[in-house]
Coordinates of C-alpha atoms in Angstrom, one line a residue:
M1426 CA 111.1 156.9 17.6
A1427 CA 113.2 154.0 18.9
D1428 CA 113.4 153.6 22.6
D1429 CA 117.1 153.6 23.3
K1430 CA 116.8 153.4 27.1
K1431 CA 118.4 150.3 28.5
K1432 CA 116.5 148.3 31.1
I1433 CA 118.5 148.2 34.3
S1434 CA 118.1 145.3 36.7
L1435 CA 119.3 145.6 40.3
S1436 CA 119.4 142.8 42.9
F1437 CA 119.8 143.4 46.6
A1438 CA 119.7 141.0 49.6
A1439 CA 118.6 142.5 52.9
L1440 CA 116.8 141.7 56.0
N1441 CA 113.1 142.1 56.0
P1442 CA 112.1 145.3 57.9
Y1443 CA 110.3 144.8 61.2
I1444 CA 106.8 146.1 61.0
E1445 CA 104.5 147.1 63.8
Q1446 CA 101.9 144.6 62.7
S1447 CA 104.1 141.9 64.3
I1448 CA 102.7 143.1 67.7
I1449 CA 99.6 141.0 68.3
S1450 CA 96.4 142.8 69.3
P1451 CA 94.4 141.6 72.3
K1452 CA 91.1 142.0 70.5
E1453 CA 88.4 139.5 71.5
E1454 CA 86.2 137.9 68.9
K1455 CA 83.8 135.0 68.6
Y1456 CA 83.8 133.1 65.4
P1457 CA 80.7 131.1 64.1
G1458 CA 80.8 127.5 65.2
R1459 CA 83.1 128.2 68.1
E1460 CA 81.8 128.5 71.7
F1461 CA 84.8 130.3 73.1
I1462 CA 86.0 133.9 72.6
Q1463 CA 89.3 134.1 70.7
W1464 CA 92.1 135.8 72.7
G1465 CA 93.9 138.2 70.4
D1466 CA 94.7 138.0 66.7
H1467 CA 94.6 134.4 65.5
N1468 CA 93.9 133.4 69.1
A1469 CA 97.6 134.0 69.9
Y1470 CA 97.8 136.9 72.3
P1471 CA 98.9 134.9 75.4
D1472 CA 101.5 133.0 73.3
Y1473 CA 102.8 136.4 72.2
L1474 CA 103.0 137.6 75.8
E1475 CA 104.8 134.4 76.9
D1476 CA 107.3 134.9 74.0
L1477 CA 108.0 138.5 75.2
C1478 CA 108.6 137.4 78.7
E1479 CA 111.1 134.7 77.6
N1480 CA 113.0 137.1 75.3
V1481 CA 113.0 140.5 77.0
A1482 CA 115.4 140.5 80.0
S1483 CA 113.9 143.5 81.8
L1484 CA 110.4 142.1 81.6
Q1485 CA 111.4 138.6 82.8
S1486 CA 113.4 140.1 85.7
I1487 CA 110.4 142.1 86.9
I1488 CA 108.0 139.2 86.6
D1489 CA 110.3 136.7 88.3
G1490 CA 111.3 139.2 91.0
S1491 CA 107.7 140.2 91.7
A1492 CA 106.7 136.6 92.0
D1493 CA 109.4 136.1 94.6
Y1494 CA 108.2 139.1 96.6
V1495 CA 104.6 137.8 96.4
C1496 CA 105.7 134.4 97.8
G1497 CA 107.3 136.2 100.7
E1498 CA 109.1 134.4 103.4
R1499 CA 106.6 131.6 103.6
V1500 CA 103.0 130.6 102.6
N1501 CA 100.9 129.1 105.3
V1502 CA 97.7 127.1 104.9
S1503 CA 95.3 125.7 107.4
R1504 CA 95.8 122.2 106.0
A1505 CA 97.4 120.8 102.9
L1506 CA 95.4 118.5 100.6
Q1507 CA 97.7 115.6 99.7
G1508 CA 99.8 115.1 102.8
Q1509 CA 102.0 118.2 102.9
Y1510 CA 101.2 119.1 99.3
M1511 CA 98.4 120.8 97.4
N1512 CA 98.1 118.2 94.6
R1513 CA 99.4 114.9 93.5
K1514 CA 102.2 116.5 91.6
K1515 CA 103.6 117.3 95.0
Q1516 CA 103.4 121.1 94.7
T1517 CA 103.6 122.9 98.0
A1518 CA 101.5 126.0 98.9
D1519 CA 104.6 128.1 98.0
D1520 CA 104.8 126.5 94.6
L1521 CA 101.1 127.1 94.0
V1522 CA 101.3 130.8 95.0
R1523 CA 104.4 131.3 92.8
D1524 CA 102.7 129.9 89.8
L1525 CA 99.7 132.1 90.3
A1526 CA 101.8 135.2 90.8
V1527 CA 103.8 134.5 87.7
S1528 CA 100.6 134.1 85.8
F1529 CA 99.2 137.3 87.1
F1530 CA 102.2 139.4 86.3
T1531 CA 102.5 137.8 82.8
Y1532 CA 98.9 137.8 81.7
G1533 CA 97.0 140.0 84.2
G1534 CA 95.1 137.1 85.8
F1535 CA 95.3 133.5 86.9
A1536 CA 93.1 130.3 86.9
V1537 CA 92.9 127.6 89.5
Q1538 CA 91.7 124.1 88.7
V1539 CA 89.7 122.8 91.6
I1540 CA 89.4 119.0 91.8
R1541 CA 87.0 117.4 94.3
S1542 CA 87.0 113.9 95.8
Q1543 CA 84.1 111.5 95.3
S1544 CA 82.7 112.8 98.6
G1545 CA 82.7 116.4 97.2
D1546 CA 85.5 117.7 99.3
I1547 CA 88.4 119.8 97.8
A1548 CA 91.1 117.3 97.0
E1549 CA 93.6 119.1 94.7
L1550 CA 94.4 122.6 93.4
Y1551 CA 96.4 123.3 90.3
A1552 CA 97.5 126.6 88.7
M1553 CA 96.3 126.4 85.1
D1554 CA 98.5 127.7 82.3
M1555 CA 96.6 130.8 81.1
K1556 CA 98.2 130.4 77.7
N1557 CA 96.1 127.3 77.1
L1558 CA 92.8 128.6 78.5
R1559 CA 89.9 130.1 76.7
C1560 CA 86.4 130.8 77.8
D1561 CA 83.0 132.1 76.8
K1562 CA 82.2 135.8 77.1
D1563 CA 80.8 135.7 80.6
N1564 CA 83.6 133.4 82.0
E1565 CA 81.1 130.7 82.7
V1566 CA 82.6 127.8 80.7
F1567 CA 86.3 127.2 80.1
Y1568 CA 88.1 125.4 77.3
Y1569 CA 91.6 124.1 77.8
S1570 CA 93.9 123.0 75.0
E1571 CA 97.7 122.8 74.4
T1572 CA 97.1 122.8 70.6
W1573 CA 95.4 126.2 69.9
N1574 CA 98.0 126.9 67.2
R1575 CA 96.8 124.0 65.0
R1576 CA 93.9 124.1 62.6
F1577 CA 90.7 124.4 64.5
S1578 CA 89.4 121.0 63.3
M1579 CA 92.5 119.5 64.9
V1580 CA 92.3 121.3 68.3
K1581 CA 91.4 119.0 71.2
T1582 CA 89.9 120.7 74.2
L1583 CA 88.9 119.9 77.7
V1584 CA 85.8 121.7 78.9
Y1585 CA 85.3 122.9 82.5
P1586 CA 82.6 124.8 84.3
K1587 CA 83.1 127.9 86.5
F1588 CA 83.9 127.1 90.1
I1589 CA 80.9 127.3 92.4
P1590 CA 81.6 126.9 96.1
D1591 CA 78.6 124.7 97.0
A1592 CA 78.6 122.6 93.8
R1593 CA 80.0 119.5 95.4
G1594 CA 78.9 117.2 92.6
I1595 CA 81.3 118.8 90.0
A1596 CA 84.5 116.8 89.9
S1597 CA 86.6 119.5 88.2
S1598 CA 86.0 123.3 87.8
V1599 CA 87.9 126.5 87.2
L1600 CA 88.2 129.6 89.4
F1601 CA 89.1 132.4 87.0
V1602 CA 90.5 135.6 88.3
K1603 CA 91.4 138.7 86.1
N1604 CA 92.4 142.3 86.7
T1605 CA 89.6 143.8 84.6
A1606 CA 85.8 143.6 84.5
Y1607 CA 85.5 145.2 81.0
H1608 CA 87.0 142.4 79.0
T1609 CA 86.6 138.6 78.7
Y1610 CA 90.3 138.1 79.3
P1611 CA 92.8 140.0 81.5
R1612 CA 95.3 142.6 80.4
P1613 CA 98.9 142.6 81.7
K1614 CA 100.4 145.7 83.4
Y1615 CA 102.9 146.1 80.6
A1616 CA 100.2 146.2 77.8
A1617 CA 100.9 149.9 77.3
C1618 CA 104.6 149.4 76.7
L1619 CA 104.7 146.4 74.2
K1620 CA 106.6 148.6 71.8
A1621 CA 109.3 149.2 74.4
C1622 CA 109.5 145.4 75.0
E1623 CA 109.9 144.9 71.2
I1624 CA 112.6 147.6 71.0
E1625 CA 114.6 145.9 73.8
R1626 CA 114.2 142.5 72.1
S1627 CA 115.1 143.9 68.7
I1628 CA 118.3 145.6 70.0
D1629 CA 119.5 142.3 71.5
E1630 CA 118.8 140.6 68.2
Y1631 CA 120.6 143.3 66.3
H1632 CA 123.7 142.9 68.4
L1633 CA 123.6 139.1 68.0
N1634 CA 123.2 139.4 64.3
S1635 CA 126.1 141.9 64.2
I1636 CA 128.4 139.4 65.9
N1637 CA 127.3 136.5 63.7
N1638 CA 127.3 138.5 60.5
G1639 CA 130.4 140.5 60.7
F1640 CA 130.4 141.1 57.0
M1641 CA 126.9 142.7 57.2
G1642 CA 126.7 146.0 55.4
S1643 CA 130.3 146.9 55.8
A1644 CA 131.5 146.3 52.2
L1645 CA 130.1 146.2 48.7
I1646 CA 131.5 143.7 46.2
N1647 CA 131.1 144.5 42.5
F1648 CA 131.5 141.6 40.0
N1649 CA 132.5 143.1 36.7
N1650 CA 131.9 140.0 34.6
G1651 CA 128.8 140.9 32.8
S1652 CA 125.3 139.5 33.5
M1653 CA 124.9 136.3 35.5
T1654 CA 122.0 134.0 36.1
D1655 CA 120.1 133.9 39.3
E1656 CA 121.6 130.5 40.2
E1657 CA 125.1 131.9 39.7
M1658 CA 124.4 135.0 41.8
E1659 CA 123.0 132.8 44.6
E1660 CA 126.0 130.5 44.5
I1661 CA 128.5 133.4 44.7
E1662 CA 126.5 135.0 47.6
K1663 CA 126.4 131.7 49.4
G1664 CA 130.2 131.2 49.0
I1665 CA 131.1 134.7 50.2
N1666 CA 128.9 134.4 53.3
E1667 CA 130.3 131.0 54.2
K1668 CA 133.9 132.0 53.7
F1669 CA 134.1 135.5 54.9
A1670 CA 131.1 136.5 57.0
G1671 CA 130.6 135.6 60.7
K1672 CA 132.1 136.2 64.1
N1673 CA 135.2 134.2 63.4
N1674 CA 136.2 136.0 60.2
A1675 CA 137.2 139.5 61.3
G1676 CA 140.2 140.9 59.5
R1677 CA 140.5 138.1 56.9
I1678 CA 141.9 138.9 53.5
I1679 CA 139.7 138.4 50.4
I1680 CA 141.5 137.0 47.4
A1681 CA 139.8 137.4 44.0
Y1682 CA 140.8 135.5 40.8
N1683 CA 140.1 137.3 37.6
D1684 CA 140.7 136.6 33.9
T1685 CA 141.8 140.2 33.2
K1686 CA 142.3 143.5 34.9
E1687 CA 139.3 144.9 33.2
N1688 CA 137.1 142.1 34.7
A1689 CA 138.5 142.5 38.2
T1690 CA 136.2 142.1 41.2
T1691 CA 136.1 145.4 43.1
I1692 CA 135.3 145.8 46.8
E1693 CA 134.1 149.2 48.1
S1694 CA 134.1 149.9 51.8
I1695 CA 130.9 151.3 53.3
D1696 CA 131.2 153.7 56.2
V1697 CA 128.8 152.3 58.8
P1698 CA 127.9 154.7 61.6
D1699 CA 128.6 153.6 65.1
Y1700 CA 125.1 153.0 66.5
G1701 CA 126.4 152.0 69.9
D1702 CA 125.6 155.2 71.8
R1703 CA 122.3 155.6 70.0
Y1704 CA 121.2 152.0 70.8
D1705 CA 122.4 152.3 74.3
S1706 CA 120.3 155.4 74.9
L1707 CA 117.3 153.7 73.2
A1708 CA 117.7 150.6 75.3
K1709 CA 117.7 152.6 78.5
R1710 CA 114.6 154.5 77.5
S1711 CA 112.8 151.3 76.6
R1712 CA 113.9 149.6 79.9
Q1713 CA 112.6 152.6 81.8
Q1714 CA 109.2 152.4 80.1
I1715 CA 108.9 148.8 81.1
F1716 CA 109.7 149.5 84.7
T1717 CA 107.4 152.5 84.7
A1718 CA 104.5 150.2 83.5
F1719 CA 105.0 148.2 86.7
R1720 CA 105.7 151.3 88.8
A1721 CA 108.9 149.6 89.8
N1722 CA 112.5 150.7 90.6
P1723 CA 115.2 148.7 88.6
N1724 CA 117.3 148.4 91.7
L1725 CA 114.7 146.2 93.3
F1726 CA 115.4 143.6 90.6
G1727 CA 119.1 143.6 90.5
I1728 CA 119.4 146.1 87.7
P1729 CA 121.5 149.0 88.8
T1730 CA 120.7 152.5 87.6
E1731 CA 123.2 155.3 86.7
N1732 CA 122.4 156.9 90.1
L1733 CA 125.4 155.7 92.0
G1734 CA 124.2 157.5 95.1
F1735 CA 121.3 155.1 95.5
S1736 CA 121.6 154.5 99.3
Q1737 CA 120.3 151.7 101.5
E1738 CA 117.6 154.1 102.8
E1739 CA 116.5 154.8 99.3
Y1740 CA 116.4 151.1 98.5
D1741 CA 114.4 150.5 101.6
A1742 CA 111.9 153.2 100.7
A1743 CA 111.6 152.0 97.1
F1744 CA 110.8 148.4 98.4
R1745 CA 108.3 149.7 100.9
L1746 CA 106.4 151.6 98.1
Y1747 CA 106.5 148.7 95.6
N1748 CA 105.5 146.2 98.3
R1749 CA 102.5 148.3 99.4
T1750 CA 101.3 149.3 95.9
Q1751 CA 102.1 146.2 93.8
I1752 CA 102.9 143.1 95.9
M1753 CA 100.5 143.2 98.8
P1754 CA 97.4 143.6 96.5
V1755 CA 98.4 140.5 94.6
Q1756 CA 99.0 138.6 97.8
K1757 CA 95.6 139.6 99.1
L1758 CA 94.0 138.7 95.8
I1759 CA 95.5 135.2 95.8
C1760 CA 94.7 134.5 99.4
R1761 CA 91.1 135.7 99.0
S1762 CA 90.7 133.5 95.9
I1763 CA 92.0 130.4 97.6
G1764 CA 90.0 131.2 100.7
K1765 CA 86.9 131.4 98.4
I1766 CA 87.5 127.8 97.3
F1767 CA 87.5 126.6 100.9
G1768 CA 84.9 129.0 102.3
D1769 CA 87.5 130.3 104.7
Q1770 CA 89.2 133.6 104.2
N1771 CA 91.9 132.7 106.7
Y1772 CA 92.8 129.4 104.9
M1773 CA 95.9 130.9 103.4
T1774 CA 98.3 133.6 104.7
I1775 CA 101.6 134.8 103.4
E1776 CA 104.5 136.0 105.6
P1777 CA 105.8 139.1 103.9
F1778 CA 109.2 139.3 102.3
T1779 CA 111.5 141.2 104.5
L1780 CA 114.8 143.1 104.3
V1781 CA 116.1 143.1 107.9
Q1782 CA 118.1 146.2 108.9
N1783 CA 119.3 146.8 112.4
G1784 CA 116.7 144.5 113.9
R1785 CA 113.7 146.0 112.1
S1786 CA 111.7 144.8 109.1
S1787 CA 111.7 146.8 105.9
T1788 CA 108.1 145.8 105.2
D1789 CA 106.8 147.6 108.3
I1790 CA 104.7 150.3 106.8

């Protein structure tokens, strides 16, 4: 029996769907021939966190704002190391603390490079970029590279030992501080809400694409001219996108030139639901999850909530709570860490950030 069924070929162009596998796992593995432990899938977890911080507005706001709170009004040290600075790059104590605070809120930890003089005294302190740092399982040896994303044979590393207070003969070492004792590398506070971060980023990207691709999904053009080659279809699609799509083409008229009425190009309108309210609700929910991960109130970071009755007293109470539970522990951790380097727990102190109201400080607990 002859097969009279015709073969039907359909061709569609669409955006690739986002898949959850794009979220990089923080798993830690040691590969044969490598002395360090890999930090996440393909050794790229800290790069992924940095990318999120740069592209998720709520996350960046919390991290930057929290770092400001940690720096407080002023950072005081018993003595600077290079004149009035902490290193030859002319970073002040305030600069150093801010870098360490940003690192802690971004990655869940920080690292300080300790450089000694020929006499063995502490000469310089630098906040190391955690994105470029790897180490062995026990945090005894550290490997620094700015080229981890290259093929392993092309990666150049600098090797540093762990900081030991009385090891005066070691020219450069690393003090490594993390928020967990159960893993080789730290975990950020927002690790549990990475999906929420991805949702906020995706919504921003969706709206950007909607503006720049105004023809997207709103109309279907049928070409009734018989079968065409792949090259012809690509050329037609390219021409339509260049001429009619984009943010500057709203409301333009499409003119089609056809040999006959029977071969006329037809355009069918597609009813696209208004996702504005749905996306707005989803964005609010995602933003709330991010702030919940930090146990923070959005009003403390310049992001107003729908509660228009948020009074000055409520703001003051929210700041007191966040300062006591999230900021002060980080301040103490940084001061203790720097004090450990100098063998003096009073070497560094931080004057708390204050909101002065009627002659009293809002940080008085």
